[in-house]
Every structure is written in C-alpha cells, then in structure tokens.
mmCIF file of C-alpha atoms in Angstrom:
data_model
loop_
_atom_site.group_PDB
_atom_site.id
_atom_site.type_symbol
_atom_site.label_atom_id
_atom_site.label_comp_id
_atom_site.label_asym_id
_atom_site.label_seq_id
_atom_site.Cartn_x
_atom_site.Cartn_y
_atom_site.Cartn_z
ATOM 1 C CA MET A 1 11.199 -35.634 -5.421
ATOM 2 C CA GLU A 2 8.349 -37.551 -3.899
ATOM 3 C CA MET A 3 5.030 -37.065 -5.704
ATOM 4 C CA LYS A 4 2.224 -35.274 -3.943
ATOM 5 C CA ARG A 5 -0.231 -37.826 -2.761
ATOM 6 C CA ALA A 6 -3.873 -37.679 -3.619
ATOM 7 C CA GLU A 7 -6.143 -37.134 -0.655
ATOM 8 C CA LEU A 8 -8.532 -39.932 0.474
ATOM 9 C CA LEU A 9 -11.707 -38.008 1.393
ATOM 10 C CA ALA A 10 -14.421 -39.828 3.391
ATOM 11 C CA PRO A 11 -18.004 -38.987 4.367
ATOM 12 C CA ALA A 12 -19.024 -38.545 8.018
ATOM 13 C CA GLY A 13 -22.676 -38.191 9.005
ATOM 14 C CA ASP A 14 -21.894 -37.824 12.689
ATOM 15 C CA LEU A 15 -19.031 -37.665 15.170
ATOM 16 C CA GLU A 16 -18.603 -41.435 15.477
ATOM 17 C CA LYS A 17 -18.296 -41.777 11.692
ATOM 18 C CA LEU A 18 -15.813 -38.918 11.553
ATOM 19 C CA LYS A 19 -13.515 -40.612 14.089
ATOM 20 C CA THR A 20 -13.955 -43.951 12.367
ATOM 21 C CA ALA A 21 -13.087 -42.568 8.926
ATOM 22 C CA ILE A 22 -9.880 -41.005 10.247
ATOM 23 C CA ILE A 23 -8.876 -44.020 12.299
ATOM 24 C CA TYR A 24 -9.334 -46.304 9.261
ATOM 25 C CA GLY A 25 -7.240 -44.168 6.942
ATOM 26 C CA ALA A 26 -8.979 -41.088 5.572
ATOM 27 C CA ASP A 27 -6.857 -37.995 4.995
ATOM 28 C CA ALA A 28 -9.879 -35.740 5.299
ATOM 29 C CA VAL A 29 -13.586 -35.955 5.970
ATOM 30 C CA TYR A 30 -16.554 -33.916 4.788
ATOM 31 C CA ILE A 31 -19.450 -33.263 7.137
ATOM 32 C CA GLY A 32 -22.687 -31.352 7.244
ATOM 33 C CA GLY A 33 -23.912 -29.030 9.936
ATOM 34 C CA GLU A 34 -27.528 -28.881 11.080
ATOM 35 C CA VAL A 35 -28.202 -26.272 8.387
ATOM 36 C CA PHE A 36 -27.007 -25.453 4.841
ATOM 37 C CA GLY A 37 -25.950 -29.069 3.931
ATOM 38 C CA MET A 38 -27.193 -31.452 1.278
ATOM 39 C CA ARG A 39 -27.973 -34.406 3.558
ATOM 40 C CA SER A 40 -30.614 -33.342 6.077
ATOM 41 C CA ALA A 41 -31.502 -36.963 6.738
ATOM 42 C CA ALA A 42 -28.051 -37.665 8.103
ATOM 43 C CA LYS A 43 -27.644 -36.997 11.859
ATOM 44 C CA ASN A 44 -25.278 -34.136 10.977
ATOM 45 C CA PHE A 45 -23.195 -32.111 13.440
ATOM 46 C CA SER A 46 -23.927 -29.593 16.117
ATOM 47 C CA ILE A 47 -21.322 -26.866 16.455
ATOM 48 C CA GLU A 48 -20.080 -28.612 19.589
ATOM 49 C CA ASP A 49 -19.632 -31.959 17.783
ATOM 50 C CA MET A 50 -17.993 -30.172 14.872
ATOM 51 C CA ALA A 51 -15.438 -28.582 17.260
ATOM 52 C CA GLU A 52 -14.667 -31.980 18.812
ATOM 53 C CA GLY A 53 -14.348 -33.572 15.378
ATOM 54 C CA VAL A 54 -11.981 -30.796 14.171
ATOM 55 C CA GLU A 55 -9.854 -31.240 17.294
ATOM 56 C CA PHE A 56 -9.736 -35.011 16.782
ATOM 57 C CA ALA A 57 -8.802 -34.639 13.079
ATOM 58 C CA HIS A 58 -6.223 -31.899 13.489
ATOM 59 C CA ALA A 59 -4.478 -33.804 16.311
ATOM 60 C CA ARG A 60 -3.838 -36.558 13.729
ATOM 61 C CA GLY A 61 -2.866 -34.256 10.864
ATOM 62 C CA LYS A 62 -6.186 -34.660 9.053
ATOM 63 C CA LYS A 63 -8.693 -32.156 7.665
ATOM 64 C CA VAL A 64 -12.429 -31.442 8.010
ATOM 65 C CA TYR A 65 -14.548 -29.830 5.318
ATOM 66 C CA VAL A 66 -18.175 -28.666 5.874
ATOM 67 C CA THR A 67 -20.932 -28.658 3.299
ATOM 68 C CA VAL A 68 -22.708 -25.341 2.732
ATOM 69 C CA ASN A 69 -24.030 -26.443 -0.637
ATOM 70 C CA ILE A 70 -27.836 -26.245 -0.638
ATOM 71 C CA ILE A 71 -29.542 -24.289 -3.432
ATOM 72 C CA PRO A 72 -30.643 -21.483 -1.186
ATOM 73 C CA HIS A 73 -33.689 -19.204 -1.173
ATOM 74 C CA ASN A 74 -33.801 -15.728 0.306
ATOM 75 C CA GLU A 75 -34.649 -16.854 3.783
ATOM 76 C CA ASP A 76 -31.646 -19.187 3.864
ATOM 77 C CA PHE A 77 -29.296 -16.204 4.102
ATOM 78 C CA LYS A 78 -30.706 -15.014 7.428
ATOM 79 C CA TYR A 79 -28.222 -16.881 9.572
ATOM 80 C CA LEU A 80 -25.458 -17.592 7.062
ATOM 81 C CA ASP A 81 -23.012 -14.870 8.261
ATOM 82 C CA GLU A 82 -23.207 -16.100 11.850
ATOM 83 C CA TYR A 83 -22.835 -19.759 10.807
ATOM 84 C CA LEU A 84 -19.728 -19.116 8.662
ATOM 85 C CA LEU A 85 -18.098 -17.183 11.504
ATOM 86 C CA GLU A 86 -18.734 -20.183 13.798
ATOM 87 C CA LEU A 87 -17.102 -22.558 11.282
ATOM 88 C CA GLN A 88 -14.107 -20.281 11.084
ATOM 89 C CA ARG A 89 -13.863 -20.067 14.869
ATOM 90 C CA ILE A 90 -13.701 -23.848 15.341
ATOM 91 C CA GLY A 91 -11.071 -24.244 12.657
ATOM 92 C CA ILE A 92 -12.872 -25.864 9.721
ATOM 93 C CA ASP A 93 -10.370 -26.365 6.882
ATOM 94 C CA ALA A 94 -12.722 -25.522 3.985
ATOM 95 C CA ILE A 95 -16.372 -25.125 3.127
ATOM 96 C CA ILE A 96 -18.038 -26.863 0.172
ATOM 97 C CA VAL A 97 -20.236 -24.396 -1.717
ATOM 98 C CA SER A 98 -22.297 -24.347 -4.923
ATOM 99 C CA ASP A 99 -24.246 -21.120 -5.034
ATOM 100 C CA PRO A 100 -22.785 -17.790 -6.193
ATOM 101 C CA GLY A 101 -24.652 -15.973 -3.432
ATOM 102 C CA VAL A 102 -23.183 -18.184 -0.723
ATOM 103 C CA ILE A 103 -19.727 -17.744 -2.286
ATOM 104 C CA SER A 104 -20.168 -13.956 -2.241
ATOM 105 C CA VAL A 105 -21.194 -13.981 1.443
ATOM 106 C CA ALA A 106 -18.313 -16.310 2.343
ATOM 107 C CA LYS A 107 -15.721 -14.103 0.620
ATOM 108 C CA ARG A 108 -17.029 -11.095 2.543
ATOM 109 C CA VAL A 109 -17.539 -12.658 5.959
ATOM 110 C CA VAL A 110 -14.736 -15.237 6.153
ATOM 111 C CA PRO A 111 -12.295 -14.125 3.467
ATOM 112 C CA GLU A 112 -9.505 -16.473 4.628
ATOM 113 C CA MET A 113 -11.752 -19.573 4.435
ATOM 114 C CA GLU A 114 -10.817 -22.054 1.718
ATOM 115 C CA LEU A 115 -13.699 -22.591 -0.765
ATOM 116 C CA HIS A 116 -14.367 -25.899 -2.526
ATOM 117 C CA LEU A 117 -16.947 -25.901 -5.301
ATOM 118 C CA SER A 118 -19.544 -28.637 -4.827
ATOM 119 C CA THR A 119 -20.460 -31.181 -7.469
ATOM 120 C CA GLN A 120 -23.897 -29.477 -7.258
ATOM 121 C CA ALA A 121 -22.396 -26.774 -9.453
ATOM 122 C CA ASN A 122 -21.937 -29.479 -12.110
ATOM 123 C CA THR A 123 -18.564 -28.347 -13.456
ATOM 124 C CA THR A 124 -17.895 -30.328 -16.648
ATOM 125 C CA ASN A 125 -15.359 -28.194 -18.547
ATOM 126 C CA PHE A 126 -12.139 -26.187 -18.098
ATOM 127 C CA GLU A 127 -13.785 -22.801 -18.879
ATOM 128 C CA SER A 128 -16.147 -23.241 -15.961
ATOM 129 C CA ALA A 129 -13.309 -24.392 -13.738
ATOM 130 C CA ASN A 130 -11.259 -21.285 -14.662
ATOM 131 C CA PHE A 131 -14.254 -19.045 -14.040
ATOM 132 C CA TRP A 132 -14.746 -20.434 -10.532
ATOM 133 C CA TYR A 133 -10.998 -20.174 -9.869
ATOM 134 C CA ASN A 134 -11.213 -16.483 -10.622
ATOM 135 C CA GLN A 135 -14.051 -16.231 -8.098
ATOM 136 C CA GLY A 136 -11.733 -17.465 -5.330
ATOM 137 C CA ILE A 137 -12.421 -21.217 -5.509
ATOM 138 C CA LYS A 138 -9.468 -23.333 -4.363
ATOM 139 C CA ARG A 139 -10.868 -26.736 -5.367
ATOM 140 C CA VAL A 140 -13.443 -27.875 -7.868
ATOM 141 C CA VAL A 141 -15.441 -31.032 -7.260
ATOM 142 C CA VAL A 142 -16.125 -32.029 -10.812
ATOM 143 C CA ALA A 143 -19.436 -33.446 -11.968
ATOM 144 C CA ARG A 144 -19.914 -37.180 -11.774
ATOM 145 C CA GLU A 145 -20.644 -37.221 -15.520
ATOM 146 C CA MET A 146 -16.919 -36.907 -16.499
ATOM 147 C CA SER A 147 -14.500 -39.207 -18.228
ATOM 148 C CA PHE A 148 -10.807 -39.584 -17.457
ATOM 149 C CA GLU A 149 -9.970 -37.734 -20.690
ATOM 150 C CA GLU A 150 -12.175 -34.767 -19.836
ATOM 151 C CA ILE A 151 -10.730 -34.512 -16.328
ATOM 152 C CA LYS A 152 -7.162 -34.638 -17.729
ATOM 153 C CA GLU A 153 -7.993 -31.772 -20.109
ATOM 154 C CA ILE A 154 -9.399 -29.697 -17.196
ATOM 155 C CA ARG A 155 -6.165 -30.380 -15.355
ATOM 156 C CA GLU A 156 -4.082 -29.257 -18.340
ATOM 157 C CA LYS A 157 -6.041 -26.086 -18.972
ATOM 158 C CA THR A 158 -6.443 -24.690 -15.442
ATOM 159 C CA PRO A 159 -3.936 -23.164 -12.980
ATOM 160 C CA ASP A 160 -1.745 -25.649 -11.112
ATOM 161 C CA ASP A 161 -3.033 -24.426 -7.767
ATOM 162 C CA LEU A 162 -6.656 -25.188 -8.611
ATOM 163 C CA GLU A 163 -7.267 -28.646 -7.119
ATOM 164 C CA ILE A 164 -9.570 -31.212 -8.670
ATOM 165 C CA GLU A 165 -11.700 -33.447 -6.537
ATOM 166 C CA ALA A 166 -13.897 -36.289 -7.871
ATOM 167 C CA PHE A 167 -16.165 -38.995 -6.541
ATOM 168 C CA MET A 168 -14.700 -42.462 -6.907
ATOM 169 C CA HIS A 169 -17.091 -44.593 -4.832
ATOM 170 C CA GLY A 170 -20.729 -44.584 -3.775
ATOM 171 C CA ALA A 171 -24.251 -43.951 -4.995
ATOM 172 C CA MET A 172 -24.848 -42.521 -8.454
ATOM 173 C CA CYS A 173 -27.715 -40.108 -9.025
ATOM 174 C CA ILE A 174 -29.964 -40.443 -12.071
ATOM 175 C CA SER A 175 -30.002 -36.649 -12.424
ATOM 176 C CA TYR A 176 -27.158 -34.460 -13.590
ATOM 177 C CA SER A 177 -24.836 -34.005 -10.620
ATOM 178 C CA GLY A 178 -27.734 -34.575 -8.239
ATOM 179 C CA ARG A 179 -29.812 -31.534 -9.366
ATOM 180 C CA CYS A 180 -33.156 -33.322 -9.187
ATOM 181 C CA LEU A 181 -36.829 -32.462 -8.752
ATOM 182 C CA ILE A 182 -38.309 -35.963 -8.713
ATOM 183 C CA SER A 183 -38.273 -36.297 -4.893
ATOM 184 C CA ASN A 184 -39.856 -32.877 -4.481
ATOM 185 C CA TYR A 185 -42.607 -33.668 -6.955
ATOM 186 C CA MET A 186 -43.346 -37.137 -5.550
ATOM 187 C CA THR A 187 -43.007 -36.527 -1.790
ATOM 188 C CA GLY A 188 -42.544 -32.810 -1.137
ATOM 189 C CA ARG A 189 -38.999 -33.574 0.056
ATOM 190 C CA GLU A 190 -36.629 -31.222 -1.708
ATOM 191 C CA ALA A 191 -33.460 -32.926 -2.941
ATOM 192 C CA ASN A 192 -31.716 -29.628 -3.470
ATOM 193 C CA LYS A 193 -32.063 -28.838 0.197
ATOM 194 C CA GLY A 194 -30.801 -32.202 1.368
ATOM 195 C CA SER A 195 -34.022 -34.168 1.828
ATOM 196 C CA CYS A 196 -34.003 -36.494 -1.175
ATOM 197 C CA ALA A 197 -36.344 -39.478 -0.785
ATOM 198 C CA GLN A 198 -34.547 -41.341 -3.647
ATOM 199 C CA SER A 199 -37.840 -41.594 -5.524
ATOM 200 C CA CYS A 200 -35.811 -42.506 -8.610
ATOM 201 C CA ARG A 201 -35.111 -45.942 -7.121
ATOM 202 C CA TRP A 202 -38.758 -46.871 -6.662
ATOM 203 C CA GLN A 203 -40.520 -49.401 -8.844
ATOM 204 C CA TYR A 204 -42.581 -47.813 -11.664
ATOM 205 C CA TYR A 205 -45.282 -48.873 -14.120
ATOM 206 C CA LEU A 206 -46.625 -47.343 -17.347
ATOM 207 C CA MET A 207 -50.170 -46.124 -17.889
ATOM 208 C CA GLU A 208 -51.654 -45.445 -21.334
ATOM 209 C CA GLU A 209 -53.597 -42.127 -21.365
ATOM 210 C CA LYS A 210 -56.829 -43.575 -22.722
ATOM 211 C CA ARG A 211 -56.828 -46.452 -20.190
ATOM 212 C CA PRO A 212 -56.689 -44.638 -16.817
ATOM 213 C CA GLY A 213 -56.195 -46.961 -13.912
ATOM 214 C CA GLU A 214 -54.658 -49.707 -16.039
ATOM 215 C CA TYR A 215 -51.016 -50.101 -15.009
ATOM 216 C CA PHE A 216 -48.626 -51.975 -17.255
ATOM 217 C CA PRO A 217 -45.522 -53.406 -15.625
ATOM 218 C CA ILE A 218 -42.273 -53.293 -17.615
ATOM 219 C CA TYR A 219 -40.771 -56.613 -16.754
ATOM 220 C CA GLU A 220 -37.014 -57.050 -16.650
ATOM 221 C CA ASP A 221 -37.582 -60.075 -14.394
ATOM 222 C CA GLU A 222 -40.358 -61.309 -12.096
ATOM 223 C CA ARG A 223 -39.619 -58.567 -9.583
ATOM 224 C CA GLY A 224 -40.368 -55.689 -11.903
ATOM 225 C CA THR A 225 -38.192 -52.852 -13.138
ATOM 226 C CA PHE A 226 -36.240 -50.102 -11.427
ATOM 227 C CA PHE A 227 -35.233 -48.208 -14.521
ATOM 228 C CA PHE A 228 -33.873 -45.096 -12.735
ATOM 229 C CA ASN A 229 -31.771 -47.193 -10.379
ATOM 230 C CA SER A 230 -28.032 -46.853 -11.064
ATOM 231 C CA LYS A 231 -25.458 -49.222 -9.737
ATOM 232 C CA ASP A 232 -22.986 -47.809 -7.267
ATOM 233 C CA LEU A 233 -19.755 -46.228 -8.452
ATOM 234 C CA CYS A 234 -16.614 -48.213 -7.630
ATOM 235 C CA MET A 235 -13.207 -47.289 -8.987
ATOM 236 C CA ILE A 236 -10.907 -49.389 -6.796
ATOM 237 C CA GLU A 237 -9.673 -51.299 -9.857
ATOM 238 C CA HIS A 238 -8.529 -47.995 -11.444
ATOM 239 C CA ILE A 239 -6.407 -46.270 -8.849
ATOM 240 C CA PRO A 240 -3.582 -45.417 -11.301
ATOM 241 C CA GLU A 241 -5.972 -43.769 -13.787
ATOM 242 C CA LEU A 242 -7.593 -41.773 -10.996
ATOM 243 C CA VAL A 243 -4.297 -40.361 -9.730
ATOM 244 C CA GLU A 244 -2.690 -39.880 -13.156
ATOM 245 C CA SER A 245 -5.741 -37.960 -14.468
ATOM 246 C CA GLY A 246 -4.826 -35.147 -12.070
ATOM 247 C CA ILE A 247 -7.451 -35.729 -9.397
ATOM 248 C CA MET A 248 -6.020 -34.597 -6.063
ATOM 249 C CA SER A 249 -8.891 -35.577 -3.806
ATOM 250 C CA LEU A 250 -10.557 -38.972 -4.185
ATOM 251 C CA LYS A 251 -13.996 -38.764 -2.660
ATOM 252 C CA ILE A 252 -16.247 -41.456 -1.196
ATOM 253 C CA GLU A 253 -20.042 -40.803 -1.165
ATOM 254 C CA GLY A 254 -22.122 -41.749 1.853
ATOM 255 C CA ARG A 255 -22.777 -39.336 4.734
ATOM 256 C CA MET A 256 -25.947 -41.321 5.521
ATOM 257 C CA LYS A 257 -24.110 -44.685 5.673
ATOM 258 C CA THR A 258 -23.060 -46.488 8.846
ATOM 259 C CA ALA A 259 -19.696 -46.262 10.673
ATOM 260 C CA TYR A 260 -19.076 -49.838 9.614
ATOM 261 C CA TYR A 261 -19.625 -48.930 5.917
ATOM 262 C CA VAL A 262 -17.258 -45.950 6.254
ATOM 263 C CA ALA A 263 -14.576 -48.100 7.873
ATOM 264 C CA THR A 264 -14.935 -50.847 5.255
ATOM 265 C CA VAL A 265 -14.696 -48.573 2.264
ATOM 266 C CA VAL A 266 -11.990 -46.243 3.572
ATOM 267 C CA ARG A 267 -9.815 -49.196 4.655
ATOM 268 C CA ALA A 268 -10.038 -50.860 1.254
ATOM 269 C CA TYR A 269 -9.161 -47.730 -0.688
ATOM 270 C CA ARG A 270 -6.395 -46.871 1.816
ATOM 271 C CA MET A 271 -4.770 -50.207 1.093
ATOM 272 C CA ALA A 272 -5.101 -49.759 -2.649
ATOM 273 C CA LEU A 273 -3.754 -46.221 -2.603
ATOM 274 C CA ASP A 274 -0.832 -47.075 -0.334
ATOM 275 C CA ALA A 275 0.121 -49.962 -2.602
ATOM 276 C CA TYR A 276 0.080 -47.615 -5.571
ATOM 277 C CA TYR A 277 2.343 -44.988 -3.959
ATOM 278 C CA GLU A 278 4.705 -47.664 -2.776
ATOM 279 C CA ASP A 279 5.376 -48.782 -6.348
ATOM 280 C CA PRO A 280 3.311 -46.894 -8.954
ATOM 281 C CA GLU A 281 4.764 -48.563 -12.005
ATOM 282 C CA ASN A 282 4.153 -52.093 -10.760
ATOM 283 C CA TRP A 283 0.788 -51.549 -9.032
ATOM 284 C CA LYS A 284 -1.578 -54.481 -9.497
ATOM 285 C CA PHE A 285 -5.184 -54.673 -8.468
ATOM 286 C CA ASN A 286 -5.672 -57.005 -5.532
ATOM 287 C CA PRO A 287 -9.028 -58.840 -5.691
ATOM 288 C CA MET A 288 -9.033 -58.827 -1.858
ATOM 289 C CA TRP A 289 -9.733 -55.092 -1.877
ATOM 290 C CA MET A 290 -12.942 -55.636 -3.869
ATOM 291 C CA GLU A 291 -13.951 -58.534 -1.617
ATOM 292 C CA GLU A 292 -13.542 -56.240 1.384
ATOM 293 C CA LEU A 293 -15.750 -53.564 -0.258
ATOM 294 C CA LYS A 294 -18.455 -56.195 -0.812
ATOM 295 C CA LYS A 295 -18.494 -57.058 2.879
ATOM 296 C CA GLY A 296 -20.266 -53.716 3.497
ATOM 297 C CA SER A 297 -23.827 -52.990 2.326
ATOM 298 C CA HIS A 298 -23.649 -52.114 -1.345
ATOM 299 C CA ARG A 299 -25.467 -52.118 -4.657
ATOM 300 C CA HIS A 300 -23.806 -53.807 -7.607
ATOM 301 C CA PHE A 301 -20.875 -51.771 -8.960
ATOM 302 C CA THR A 302 -20.231 -49.655 -12.063
ATOM 303 C CA THR A 303 -17.394 -47.431 -13.237
ATOM 304 C CA GLY A 304 -19.870 -44.657 -14.022
ATOM 305 C CA PHE A 305 -18.703 -42.220 -16.733
ATOM 306 C CA TYR A 306 -14.989 -42.627 -16.217
ATOM 307 C CA LEU A 307 -14.355 -45.167 -18.962
ATOM 308 C CA HIS A 308 -17.386 -44.759 -21.209
ATOM 309 C CA LYS A 309 -20.914 -43.409 -21.147
ATOM 310 C CA PRO A 310 -23.023 -45.697 -18.982
ATOM 311 C CA GLY A 311 -25.320 -48.169 -20.713
ATOM 312 C CA THR A 312 -27.938 -50.667 -19.667
ATOM 313 C CA GLU A 313 -25.267 -52.730 -17.886
ATOM 314 C CA ASP A 314 -24.724 -49.838 -15.466
ATOM 315 C CA GLN A 315 -28.317 -49.914 -14.276
ATOM 316 C CA ASN A 316 -29.697 -52.266 -11.656
ATOM 317 C CA TYR A 317 -33.080 -53.400 -12.998
ATOM 318 C CA GLU A 318 -33.638 -56.088 -10.397
ATOM 319 C CA SER A 319 -33.894 -54.366 -7.046
ATOM 320 C CA ALA A 320 -33.465 -51.000 -5.332
ATOM 321 C CA SER A 321 -32.213 -52.753 -2.202
ATOM 322 C CA TYR A 322 -28.680 -53.114 -0.882
ATOM 323 C CA VAL A 323 -26.785 -56.374 -0.944
ATOM 324 C CA ARG A 324 -25.673 -57.321 2.581
ATOM 325 C CA ASN A 325 -23.521 -60.430 3.056
ATOM 326 C CA TYR A 326 -21.996 -59.622 6.483
ATOM 327 C CA ASP A 327 -23.292 -58.463 9.837
ATOM 328 C CA PHE A 328 -21.300 -55.935 11.768
ATOM 329 C CA ILE A 329 -21.449 -57.412 15.281
ATOM 330 C CA GLY A 330 -19.251 -55.257 17.501
ATOM 331 C CA VAL A 331 -16.468 -52.716 17.970
ATOM 332 C CA VAL A 332 -13.629 -53.048 20.474
ATOM 333 C CA ARG A 333 -13.700 -50.241 23.037
ATOM 334 C CA GLY A 334 -10.705 -51.273 25.113
ATOM 335 C CA HIS A 335 -9.534 -53.960 27.511
ATOM 336 C CA ASP A 336 -10.381 -54.926 31.091
ATOM 337 C CA GLU A 337 -7.301 -54.131 33.184
ATOM 338 C CA GLU A 338 -7.742 -57.069 35.563
ATOM 339 C CA THR A 339 -8.585 -59.850 33.102
ATOM 340 C CA GLY A 340 -7.113 -58.551 29.859
ATOM 341 C CA LEU A 341 -10.429 -59.423 28.111
ATOM 342 C CA ALA A 342 -11.459 -57.249 25.215
ATOM 343 C CA ILE A 343 -14.381 -54.844 25.970
ATOM 344 C CA VAL A 344 -16.724 -54.944 23.018
ATOM 345 C CA GLU A 345 -19.805 -52.815 22.238
ATOM 346 C CA GLN A 346 -22.340 -55.100 20.533
ATOM 347 C CA ARG A 347 -23.969 -54.074 17.225
ATOM 348 C CA ASN A 348 -25.627 -57.343 16.236
ATOM 349 C CA LYS A 349 -26.139 -60.629 18.027
ATOM 350 C CA MET A 350 -23.053 -62.718 18.618
ATOM 351 C CA SER A 351 -22.466 -65.950 20.480
ATOM 352 C CA VAL A 352 -19.706 -68.021 22.051
ATOM 353 C CA GLY A 353 -18.170 -70.406 19.575
ATOM 354 C CA GLU A 354 -18.845 -68.336 16.510
ATOM 355 C CA ASP A 355 -16.165 -67.893 13.902
ATOM 356 C CA ILE A 356 -15.851 -64.225 13.105
ATOM 357 C CA GLU A 357 -13.703 -61.749 11.131
ATOM 358 C CA ILE A 358 -11.792 -58.827 12.629
ATOM 359 C CA MET A 359 -11.292 -55.681 10.616
ATOM 360 C CA ALA A 360 -8.440 -53.401 11.697
ATOM 361 C CA PRO A 361 -7.036 -50.129 10.313
ATOM 362 C CA TYR A 362 -4.094 -50.582 7.923
ATOM 363 C CA LYS A 363 -4.118 -54.409 8.379
ATOM 364 C CA GLU A 364 -5.465 -57.341 6.480
ATOM 365 C CA THR A 365 -8.567 -59.167 7.759
ATOM 366 C CA MET A 366 -8.013 -61.457 10.722
ATOM 367 C CA TYR A 367 -10.048 -64.581 11.524
ATOM 368 C CA ALA A 368 -11.025 -65.490 15.069
ATOM 369 C CA LYS A 369 -13.295 -67.495 17.284
ATOM 370 C CA ILE A 370 -15.253 -66.184 20.250
ATOM 371 C CA LEU A 371 -14.005 -68.345 23.092
ATOM 372 C CA GLU A 372 -15.713 -66.728 26.115
ATOM 373 C CA MET A 373 -18.081 -63.860 26.816
ATOM 374 C CA TYR A 374 -19.091 -62.121 30.092
ATOM 375 C CA ASN A 375 -21.570 -59.390 30.864
ATOM 376 C CA GLU A 376 -20.631 -56.131 32.634
ATOM 377 C CA ASP A 377 -20.917 -57.881 36.009
ATOM 378 C CA GLY A 378 -18.395 -60.495 35.012
ATOM 379 C CA GLU A 379 -20.981 -63.276 34.645
ATOM 380 C CA PRO A 380 -20.458 -65.759 31.770
ATOM 381 C CA ILE A 381 -22.965 -65.483 28.928
ATOM 382 C CA GLU A 382 -23.520 -67.547 25.837
ATOM 383 C CA SER A 383 -24.699 -64.713 23.563
ATOM 384 C CA ALA A 384 -25.062 -60.930 23.374
ATOM 385 C CA PRO A 385 -28.468 -60.219 21.879
ATOM 386 C CA HIS A 386 -29.080 -56.682 23.224
ATOM 387 C CA PRO A 387 -28.368 -53.568 21.114
ATOM 388 C CA ARG A 388 -25.127 -51.847 22.095
ATOM 389 C CA GLN A 389 -24.661 -54.292 24.967
ATOM 390 C CA ILE A 390 -21.207 -54.037 26.549
ATOM 391 C CA VAL A 391 -19.514 -57.432 26.870
ATOM 392 C CA LYS A 392 -16.055 -58.686 27.823
ATOM 393 C CA MET A 393 -14.718 -61.194 25.397
ATOM 394 C CA LYS A 394 -11.902 -63.681 25.003
ATOM 395 C CA LEU A 395 -10.793 -64.268 21.435
ATOM 396 C CA ASP A 396 -8.056 -66.440 20.026
ATOM 397 C CA VAL A 397 -6.278 -63.476 18.367
ATOM 398 C CA PRO A 398 -5.205 -60.205 19.952
ATOM 399 C CA VAL A 399 -7.345 -57.119 19.241
ATOM 400 C CA GLU A 400 -6.983 -53.400 19.898
ATOM 401 C CA GLU A 401 -9.378 -50.486 20.415
ATOM 402 C CA ASP A 402 -11.466 -49.525 17.381
ATOM 403 C CA TYR A 403 -11.125 -52.977 15.734
ATOM 404 C CA MET A 404 -14.471 -54.061 14.278
ATOM 405 C CA LEU A 405 -15.988 -57.527 14.464
ATOM 406 C CA ARG A 406 -18.186 -59.002 11.721
ATOM 407 C CA LYS A 407 -19.569 -62.370 10.646
ATOM 408 C CA PRO A 408 -20.855 -63.672 7.347
ATOM 409 C CA ILE A 409 -24.582 -64.051 6.892
ATOM 410 C CA GLU A 410 -25.174 -67.694 5.997
ATOM 411 C CA GLU A 411 -27.632 -66.847 3.261
ATOM 412 C CA LYS A 412 -27.110 -63.722 1.175
ATOM 413 C CA ILE A 413 -30.058 -61.336 1.629
ATOM 414 C CA ASP A 414 -31.165 -57.969 0.340
ATOM 415 C CA ASN A 415 -32.311 -55.413 2.892
#
C-alpha cells in the first residue's frame, strides 16, 4: 500500500502568489482575508480574489486554507458570522483558528467547516492536542518550539485522524509561537492582530540606570548586535525526519514574501519531497536544493528546535537584513503567435546579451542567453529598464508560460 504523502503547504499573500505556489508544486496554500488574519501588512485577499483562488486551486486538485487566527477583542466578533458564511460559500477547505471564542462561533455558524488550530495556540504537548481534538479540531499546527521527539510522542498519543502540521521553513519569532508584545510596545502595531513591525530585529544598546542618555553598544562586530534576531528555519536537509515524525503538513512561512520567493522555496522542497517518496530508504540530500533556496532572499539558516534547543549559533548577530544574491528579472506570460518569441513581464532590468537562469516548475534550473528583445510595438531594444514592462524575447532555450527568469548579482549585497 502506498504511503500517504505529506502535504506541501505554501504561503500566499495575494492571488498572484497563490497561483505561483500551486504552479510550482504546493499541495495547498494558506491565505488571509482582509480581516481576522495575522498578516495585515500582506496584501491579503478580497472575497472576490479568494473565490478566484479557490477555483484555480480546486481545478488542479489543490486546497486553500484561510487564517482566522487573530487574538480577538469583543468588537472583532461583530462581522465574524457573516465572514465565515462567505468563506463557506466560496468553498474554502479549512480555516486556521486559535481563539476558543472563534472556534465556538465557527462550530455554530459553519459546522461542516474543517478547523485547523493555529500555531498561535502554541500547542506543545499531546494533552493539549487531545483537548483541541475533542473541541472539533481536525489539524493542529504545533508550536515552532518542538523537537522531533516531542512531535513523535504527540503523534503516538493522539487519535490517528488528528493531523499534525508544522513549520519547516521561514522566519523564526523570538517570542513563543509568535505571541509577542514588543511591536505593540515600541510602535503601537499589534503583533497579535497581524501588524508586527518586527521590532525584535532592530539594533539595540544598553543604558545603565544612573547614567541616563549614555548608550552602550554590545559589539558582536563593527556593525553592532541584533540579539533578538533569529536565523531563518530551513529543514530541507531533514525531509525523512520530518515525514517520519508524523507531520502530515509541511508548512512554509512567508505570506508577506514575493511571488519569486514563494516559487523558489516551493520548487526546492517539491523536488526534495518527490525524491524522498520515490525512494524513501535511499533518499540523499542534494546540495542543489539548498543552493536553489539561497537564490531567493533569505537570512542565514537554522534547524530551529527540531534537533536541539537553539543556541548562539542560531542567532544572526550581524545584520537584520536579508541576503540577496539573485535578481528576479521576469516571468514568461506566453508566446507571440506570429514570431514565436516569448512574452515576458519585466521585474528587474535585463539586457540583450546577458546570461540568465530560468526557473521552471518540477524541472532543474536552465541556463540561457538573451539573444534579442523587442518592445510591444515590435521595435528592437537593448534593455528593459521599466517596471513590469512587457517585452518579446528570443532566448537560446525554449520556455513556457510561468517560467521565471533571474540573474546573479555580481556582488553579494544585503537589502
């Protein structure tokens, strides 16, 4: 009997990212509406965009989950019934919840809706998992502060039909499961309602109480210290352990990230997971997958709590910035029927004669040269410097719709 495959779950901050995630290999996506979600800075989805996204996903056998996981106050319940009914109407596959009040309303208003318990509920033990199962929860998103051994024990001591979901890639929060007040205190932006300013990643100094106004830097190097600044979680080298621990949904963080980031990360994990299921006993980590991950914006990587409790090596004391080694320069939108040239939507400047890389779903990276470029009027051009400029392009390798073009940045920079 073929083993049940773990789900690859990707973030989608808007409709373009939803479609990109599914095209590049996600089995499901999680999104936020314009209310009740934990990422208010993301573009998020109108009901109309949600409906289009659900239709796109379901046509390809994929699922869409919606976050309803803020820590709500009384006024937040005013429109919750109506919102849940809208989600049910458009065919959302599950809602991600964290608050008992929201769960109670959901069970009353949309009793057939599948409920997933958010990591915001910080489930770290099997007793809590069983409690939530008895409240009607179908899936528990365990806290990030969990080891493989702890997750295995939860799996062993909970009902078989309670699914376990866990983050395997993306930003790590300095606070327990993201329940943080630093942003609210520093900026008035409430993290628990989706407006985190990531104040923890700022540079800080010490001040001795009897010397007001005298600020003492804590030097890790000449740039200062970022002592609340965790490295990003990355578990691509540990696919067997993830699957064999009983996790049924492997989650990527990043609803505020770009479509290129989503495509890069989903594609790498899709290749790693497919290789595992093709031959679990002989699976070997391919360094190419890690190299692909590093071609998207990222912080340095850590395995978080999975293997051991994080120490100083899991913090990034040098910079709060992302490492960016590649520019995403364009996405293929189709082909010109008369000339056969690729129609490309520009995302960063590109020029004739440049050597570029082409990223495609379910395929290894291709290498190409831009041979010719034309504007929308068919006039030859040497470069495409304008944001989202539509160009027709001749390359020395064949490309298809939704392929992404990128090029290395000559000198590695932080942004």
